[in-house]
PDB file of C-alpha atoms in Angstrom:
ATOM      1  CA  MET A   3     -27.828 158.071 -41.527  1.00 61.00           C
ATOM      2  CA  PHE A   4     -26.779 160.727 -38.356  1.00 61.00           C
ATOM      3  CA  ALA A   5     -25.975 156.712 -36.330  1.00 61.00           C
ATOM      4  CA  ASN A   6     -23.920 155.058 -39.791  1.00 68.00           C
ATOM      5  CA  MET A   7     -21.347 158.095 -39.511  1.00 70.00           C
ATOM      6  CA  PHE A   8     -21.476 158.310 -35.342  1.00 63.00           C
ATOM      7  CA  ALA A   9     -20.129 154.522 -36.653  1.00 65.00           C
ATOM      8  CA  LYS A  10     -17.477 155.733 -39.322  1.00 70.00           C
ATOM      9  CA  PHE A  11     -16.402 158.264 -37.547  1.00 69.00           C
ATOM     10  CA  PHE A  12     -15.311 155.785 -34.067  1.00 65.00           C
ATOM     11  CA  ALA A  13     -14.419 152.869 -36.245  1.00 68.00           C
ATOM     12  CA  LYS A  14     -11.888 155.522 -37.512  1.00 75.00           C
ATOM     13  CA  ILE A  15     -10.800 157.120 -34.677  1.00 75.00           C
ATOM     14  CA  ASP A  16      -7.809 156.061 -32.810  1.00 78.00           C
ATOM     15  CA  LEU A  17      -8.004 154.917 -29.171  1.00 75.00           C
ATOM     16  CA  TYR A  18      -6.405 156.982 -27.490  1.00 81.00           C
ATOM     17  CA  VAL A  19      -7.320 159.749 -29.124  1.00 83.00           C
ATOM     18  CA  LEU A  20     -10.807 159.464 -28.412  1.00 78.00           C
ATOM     19  CA  THR A  21      -9.561 158.941 -24.588  1.00 80.00           C
ATOM     20  CA  ILE A  22      -7.581 162.527 -24.631  1.00 86.00           C
ATOM     21  CA  ILE A  23     -10.533 163.572 -26.063  1.00 82.00           C
ATOM     22  CA  VAL A  24     -13.001 162.380 -23.212  1.00 79.00           C
ATOM     23  CA  LEU A  25     -10.499 163.631 -20.401  1.00 83.00           C
ATOM     24  CA  LEU A  26     -10.229 167.048 -21.758  1.00 86.00           C
ATOM     25  CA  GLY A  27     -13.524 167.020 -21.607  1.00 82.00           C
ATOM     26  CA  VAL A  28     -14.408 166.054 -19.057  1.00 80.00           C
ATOM     27  CA  THR A  29     -11.517 167.594 -17.544  1.00 84.00           C
ATOM     28  CA  ALA A  30     -12.503 170.838 -18.930  1.00 84.00           C
ATOM     29  CA  THR A  31     -16.194 170.976 -17.230  1.00 81.00           C
ATOM     30  CA  ALA A  32     -14.958 170.813 -13.659  1.00 82.00           C
ATOM     31  CA  ILE A  33     -12.319 173.471 -14.085  1.00 84.00           C
ATOM     32  CA  PRO A  34     -14.423 176.574 -13.309  1.00 86.00           C
ATOM     33  CA  THR A  35     -15.667 174.806 -10.033  1.00 84.00           C
ATOM     34  CA  PHE A  36     -12.301 174.977  -9.092  1.00 84.00           C
ATOM     35  CA  GLY A  37     -11.155 177.888 -10.585  1.00 83.00           C
ATOM     36  CA  PHE A  38      -8.299 178.389 -13.420  1.00 85.00           C
ATOM     37  CA  MET A  39      -5.826 179.404 -10.986  1.00 88.00           C
ATOM     38  CA  GLN A  40      -6.178 176.139  -8.812  1.00 86.00           C
ATOM     39  CA  THR A  41      -6.405 173.662 -11.672  1.00 87.00           C
ATOM     40  CA  ILE A  42      -4.188 174.301 -15.093  1.00 90.00           C
ATOM     41  CA  PRO A  43      -1.249 175.079 -13.879  1.00 92.00           C
ATOM     42  CA  GLN A  44      -0.860 171.276 -12.067  1.00 92.00           C
ATOM     43  CA  LEU A  45      -2.160 170.024 -15.540  1.00 92.00           C
ATOM     44  CA  PHE A  46       0.436 171.518 -17.296  1.00 95.00           C
ATOM     45  CA  VAL A  47       2.402 170.422 -15.729  1.00 95.00           C
ATOM     46  CA  ALA A  48       1.608 166.975 -15.115  1.00 95.00           C
ATOM     47  CA  VAL A  49       1.201 166.622 -19.549  1.00 96.00           C
ATOM     48  CA  LEU A  50       4.687 168.883 -19.603  1.00 97.00           C
ATOM     49  CA  THR A  51       6.711 166.271 -17.405  1.00 97.00           C
ATOM     50  CA  ALA A  52       4.720 162.927 -18.911  1.00 97.00           C
ATOM     51  CA  VAL A  53       5.201 163.681 -22.209  1.00 96.00           C
ATOM     52  CA  ALA A  54       8.448 165.449 -22.458  1.00 97.00           C
ATOM     53  CA  LEU A  55      10.240 162.714 -20.256  1.00 97.00           C
ATOM     54  CA  ASP A  56       8.670 160.414 -22.074  1.00 96.00           C
ATOM     55  CA  ALA A  57      10.002 161.881 -25.279  1.00 95.00           C
ATOM     56  CA  PHE A  58      13.708 162.119 -24.206  1.00 96.00           C
ATOM     57  CA  VAL A  59      13.326 158.434 -22.365  1.00 93.00           C
ATOM     58  CA  TRP A  60      12.294 156.969 -26.029  1.00 91.00           C
ATOM     59  CA  TRP A  61      14.906 159.543 -27.949  1.00 93.00           C
ATOM     60  CA  ARG A  62      17.356 158.199 -26.108  1.00 91.00           C
ATOM     61  CA  LYS A  63      16.542 154.282 -26.302  1.00 87.00           C
ATOM     62  CA  TYR A  64      15.825 154.757 -29.824  1.00 88.00           C
ATOM     63  CA  LYS A  65      17.425 157.930 -31.783  1.00 89.00           C
ATOM     64  CA  LYS A  66      13.834 158.893 -32.760  1.00 88.00           C
ATOM     65  CA  PHE A  67      11.412 162.345 -31.814  1.00 89.00           C
ATOM     66  CA  TYR A  68       7.976 159.991 -30.869  1.00 88.00           C
ATOM     67  CA  PHE A  69       5.157 161.971 -28.717  1.00 91.00           C
ATOM     68  CA  SER A  70       3.650 159.675 -26.797  1.00 91.00           C
ATOM     69  CA  LYS A  71      -0.512 159.801 -26.346  1.00 92.00           C
ATOM     70  CA  THR A  72      -0.034 157.524 -23.477  1.00 91.00           C
ATOM     71  CA  ALA A  73       1.951 160.134 -22.021  1.00 94.00           C
ATOM     72  CA  PHE A  74      -0.452 162.461 -22.592  1.00 95.00           C
ATOM     73  CA  ILE A  75      -3.373 160.610 -20.933  1.00 92.00           C
ATOM     74  CA  SER A  76      -1.208 160.233 -18.080  1.00 93.00           C
ATOM     75  CA  GLY A  77      -0.454 163.387 -17.310  1.00 95.00           C
ATOM     76  CA  LEU A  78      -3.946 163.970 -18.441  1.00 92.00           C
ATOM     77  CA  PHE A  79      -4.900 162.154 -15.315  1.00 90.00           C
ATOM     78  CA  ILE A  80      -2.711 162.697 -12.681  1.00 93.00           C
ATOM     79  CA  GLY A  81      -3.850 166.889 -13.148  1.00 91.00           C
ATOM     80  CA  GLY A  82      -7.215 165.950 -12.916  1.00 88.00           C
ATOM     81  CA  LEU A  83      -6.677 163.289 -10.300  1.00 87.00           C
ATOM     82  CA  LEU A  84      -4.542 165.231  -7.602  1.00 88.00           C
ATOM     83  CA  GLU A  85      -6.248 167.147  -5.611  1.00 87.00           C
ATOM     84  CA  THR A  86      -6.580 170.708  -6.282  1.00 85.00           C
ATOM     85  CA  SER A  87      -4.111 173.885  -6.015  1.00 77.00           C
ATOM     86  CA  GLN A  88      -0.783 171.421  -5.029  1.00 81.00           C
ATOM     87  CA  ILE A  89       2.619 172.358  -5.065  1.00 90.00           C
ATOM     88  CA  LEU A  90       3.754 172.558  -8.298  1.00 91.00           C
ATOM     89  CA  TYR A  91       6.364 169.886  -7.405  1.00 93.00           C
ATOM     90  CA  VAL A  92       3.984 166.542  -6.239  1.00 94.00           C
ATOM     91  CA  PRO A  93       2.254 166.666 -10.217  1.00 94.00           C
ATOM     92  CA  ALA A  94       5.977 166.283 -11.093  1.00 95.00           C
ATOM     93  CA  THR A  95       6.932 164.113  -9.183  1.00 95.00           C
ATOM     94  CA  ALA A  96       3.949 162.300 -10.494  1.00 95.00           C
ATOM     95  CA  ALA A  97       4.544 161.964 -14.162  1.00 96.00           C
ATOM     96  CA  VAL A  98       7.979 161.486 -14.000  1.00 96.00           C
ATOM     97  CA  VAL A  99       7.421 158.500 -11.356  1.00 95.00           C
ATOM     98  CA  ALA A 100       4.412 157.571 -13.690  1.00 94.00           C
ATOM     99  CA  ILE A 101       6.815 157.222 -16.651  1.00 95.00           C
ATOM    100  CA  LEU A 102       9.809 155.771 -14.686  1.00 94.00           C
ATOM    101  CA  SER A 103       8.155 152.887 -14.481  1.00 91.00           C
ATOM    102  CA  LYS A 104       6.012 152.472 -17.300  1.00 89.00           C
ATOM    103  CA  TYR A 105       9.923 151.648 -18.299  1.00 88.00           C
ATOM    104  CA  LEU A 106      11.399 150.553 -15.375  1.00 87.00           C
ATOM    105  CA  PHE A 107       8.841 147.682 -14.033  1.00 83.00           C
ATOM    106  CA  ASN A 108       7.420 146.299 -17.342  1.00 76.00           C
ATOM    107  CA  VAL A 109       7.455 142.272 -18.990  1.00 80.00           C
ATOM    108  CA  ARG A 110       7.936 142.258 -22.965  1.00 81.00           C
ATOM    109  CA  LYS A 111       6.832 145.681 -23.234  1.00 76.00           C
ATOM    110  CA  HIS A 112       3.752 145.385 -20.552  1.00 75.00           C
ATOM    111  CA  HIS A 113       4.099 147.043 -18.206  1.00 73.00           C
ATOM    112  CA  VAL A 114       2.872 145.157 -14.197  1.00 75.00           C
ATOM    113  CA  PHE A 115       1.395 148.551 -12.971  1.00 76.00           C
ATOM    114  CA  ASN A 116      -0.831 151.149 -14.476  1.00 81.00           C
ATOM    115  CA  PRO A 117       2.202 153.400 -14.806  1.00 87.00           C
ATOM    116  CA  THR A 118      -0.827 156.760 -13.541  1.00 88.00           C
ATOM    117  CA  ILE A 119      -2.098 154.764 -10.301  1.00 85.00           C
ATOM    118  CA  PHE A 120       1.397 153.720  -9.353  1.00 87.00           C
ATOM    119  CA  SER A 121       2.825 156.724  -9.315  1.00 90.00           C
ATOM    120  CA  LEU A 122       0.139 158.305  -7.904  1.00 88.00           C
ATOM    121  CA  THR A 123       0.121 155.961  -5.085  1.00 87.00           C
ATOM    122  CA  ILE A 124       4.025 157.197  -4.283  1.00 88.00           C
ATOM    123  CA  VAL A 125       3.255 160.672  -4.219  1.00 90.00           C
ATOM    124  CA  ALA A 126       0.309 160.362  -1.819  1.00 87.00           C
ATOM    125  CA  SER A 127       3.098 158.301   0.536  1.00 85.00           C
ATOM    126  CA  LEU A 128       5.796 161.074   0.185  1.00 89.00           C
ATOM    127  CA  PHE A 129       4.047 164.248   0.193  1.00 88.00           C
ATOM    128  CA  PRO A 130       1.246 165.703   2.405  1.00 86.00           C
ATOM    129  CA  THR A 131      -1.726 165.274  -0.846  1.00 84.00           C
ATOM    130  CA  SER A 132      -4.992 163.007  -0.970  1.00 79.00           C
ATOM    131  CA  ILE A 133      -6.443 161.606  -4.471  1.00 79.00           C
ATOM    132  CA  SER A 134      -9.735 163.888  -5.024  1.00 79.00           C
ATOM    133  CA  TRP A 135     -10.809 163.256  -8.858  1.00 76.00           C
ATOM    134  CA  TRP A 136     -11.084 166.598  -8.613  1.00 71.00           C
ATOM    135  CA  ALA A 137     -11.926 166.874 -12.916  1.00 72.00           C
ATOM    136  CA  ALA A 138     -14.774 163.969 -12.233  1.00 70.00           C
ATOM    137  CA  LEU A 139     -16.937 165.838 -11.077  1.00 66.00           C
ATOM    138  CA  SER A 140     -20.122 165.573 -12.883  1.00 65.00           C
ATOM    139  CA  LEU A 141     -22.014 162.529 -12.974  1.00 66.00           C
ATOM    140  CA  PRO A 142     -24.343 163.391 -16.134  1.00 69.00           C
ATOM    141  CA  ILE A 143     -21.251 163.995 -18.032  1.00 67.00           C
ATOM    142  CA  ILE A 144     -18.870 160.709 -16.765  1.00 67.00           C
ATOM    143  CA  LEU A 145     -21.889 158.760 -17.896  1.00 68.00           C
ATOM    144  CA  SER A 146     -22.189 160.766 -21.608  1.00 69.00           C
ATOM    145  CA  THR A 147     -18.950 160.200 -21.978  1.00 67.00           C
ATOM    146  CA  GLY A 148     -18.681 156.744 -20.570  1.00 68.00           C
ATOM    147  CA  THR A 149     -21.476 155.893 -23.124  1.00 69.00           C
ATOM    148  CA  VAL A 150     -19.450 157.591 -25.784  1.00 67.00           C
ATOM    149  CA  LEU A 151     -16.258 155.198 -24.886  1.00 66.00           C
ATOM    150  CA  HIS A 152     -18.699 151.886 -24.661  1.00 67.00           C
ATOM    151  CA  LEU A 153     -19.514 153.202 -27.879  1.00 67.00           C
ATOM    152  CA  LYS A 154     -16.148 152.748 -29.659  1.00 66.00           C
ATOM    153  CA  PHE A 155     -15.470 149.749 -26.873  1.00 67.00           C
ATOM    154  CA  TRP A 156     -19.065 147.836 -26.673  1.00 68.00           C
ATOM    155  CA  ARG A 157     -18.009 146.537 -23.136  1.00 67.00           C
ATOM    156  CA  TRP A 158     -21.118 146.913 -20.637  1.00 71.00           C
ATOM    157  CA  ASP A 159     -18.718 144.909 -17.884  1.00 72.00           C
ATOM    158  CA  LEU A 160     -16.717 147.675 -17.594  1.00 66.00           C
ATOM    159  CA  ILE A 161     -19.350 150.487 -17.457  1.00 68.00           C
ATOM    160  CA  PHE A 162     -21.939 148.335 -14.754  1.00 75.00           C
ATOM    161  CA  THR A 163     -19.140 148.397 -13.109  1.00 76.00           C
ATOM    162  CA  PHE A 164     -18.036 151.610 -12.620  1.00 67.00           C
ATOM    163  CA  LEU A 165     -21.634 152.276 -11.659  1.00 72.00           C
ATOM    164  CA  ALA A 166     -22.380 149.936  -9.399  1.00 79.00           C
ATOM    165  CA  THR A 167     -19.518 151.264  -7.713  1.00 74.00           C
ATOM    166  CA  TYR A 168     -20.266 155.193  -8.099  1.00 70.00           C
ATOM    167  CA  PHE A 169     -23.462 154.177  -6.595  1.00 76.00           C
ATOM    168  CA  VAL A 170     -22.905 152.270  -3.303  1.00 77.00           C
ATOM    169  CA  ILE A 171     -19.112 154.483  -2.244  1.00 69.00           C
ATOM    170  CA  PHE A 172     -21.872 157.474  -3.013  1.00 70.00           C
ATOM    171  CA  PHE A 173     -24.995 155.690  -1.123  1.00 73.00           C
ATOM    172  CA  VAL A 174     -22.844 154.480   1.413  1.00 70.00           C
ATOM    173  CA  GLN A 175     -20.686 158.744   2.258  1.00 65.00           C
ATOM    174  CA  ASN A 176     -24.249 159.848   2.046  1.00 67.00           C
ATOM    175  CA  ASN A 177     -25.701 157.399   4.103  1.00 66.00           C
ATOM    176  CA  LEU A 178     -23.659 155.670   6.961  1.00 62.00           C
ATOM    177  CA  ASP A 179     -22.334 158.474   9.920  1.00 59.00           C
ATOM    178  CA  PHE A 180     -19.215 157.272  10.109  1.00 56.00           C
ATOM    179  CA  ALA A 181     -18.873 158.694  14.058  1.00 55.00           C
ATOM    180  CA  ILE A 182     -21.279 157.065  15.307  1.00 58.00           C
ATOM    181  CA  LEU A 183     -19.856 153.857  13.409  1.00 54.00           C
ATOM    182  CA  GLN A 184     -16.881 154.658  15.030  1.00 56.00           C
ATOM    183  CA  ALA A 185     -17.857 155.128  17.679  1.00 59.00           C
ATOM    184  CA  GLN A 186     -19.917 151.754  17.834  1.00 58.00           C
ATOM    185  CA  MET A 187     -17.041 149.771  17.316  1.00 58.00           C
ATOM    186  CA  LEU A 188     -14.044 151.671  19.811  1.00 62.00           C
ATOM    187  CA  ASN A 189     -16.461 150.925  22.501  1.00 64.00           C
ATOM    188  CA  PRO A 190     -19.114 147.964  22.781  1.00 56.00           C
TER     189      PRO A 190
END
């Protein structure tokens, strides 16, 4: 009975709403670790800037108000991927670049680049910042929310690719001494 209710819920829920719920849940679990004042302002600025700019562009283009769930998602990703305690113009700039790239770099209404990743690449090139994805702090939470998204999409290939990449990076970071490797490469 519970499985049937669960299946009906996932059949009816909008993909974007589910993504927002998952991102908010994942982010909320990491906020206590990094501190409210280091995380919430940059999340708020990124989300507000992305949503407001997308609504403005939509209104100018179609003369209608539209709340963009994709802009909200982009703002959450930007706020959660940039290292914490940013000067607030950095997430704002990233949000502006993301939304504008969505409209400027597209073919038949499909963007050429992922707007969020494109904006973070530009911002990391312009400002002294880095990408840390502080919001995805807990692997068990990432796995459980990934499972929830999997129940909606049934994409095992994405889950296995993510896990394989995560564990390879984890292994490399924790088992290789980069100072020794660098010294060996410089002095063969």
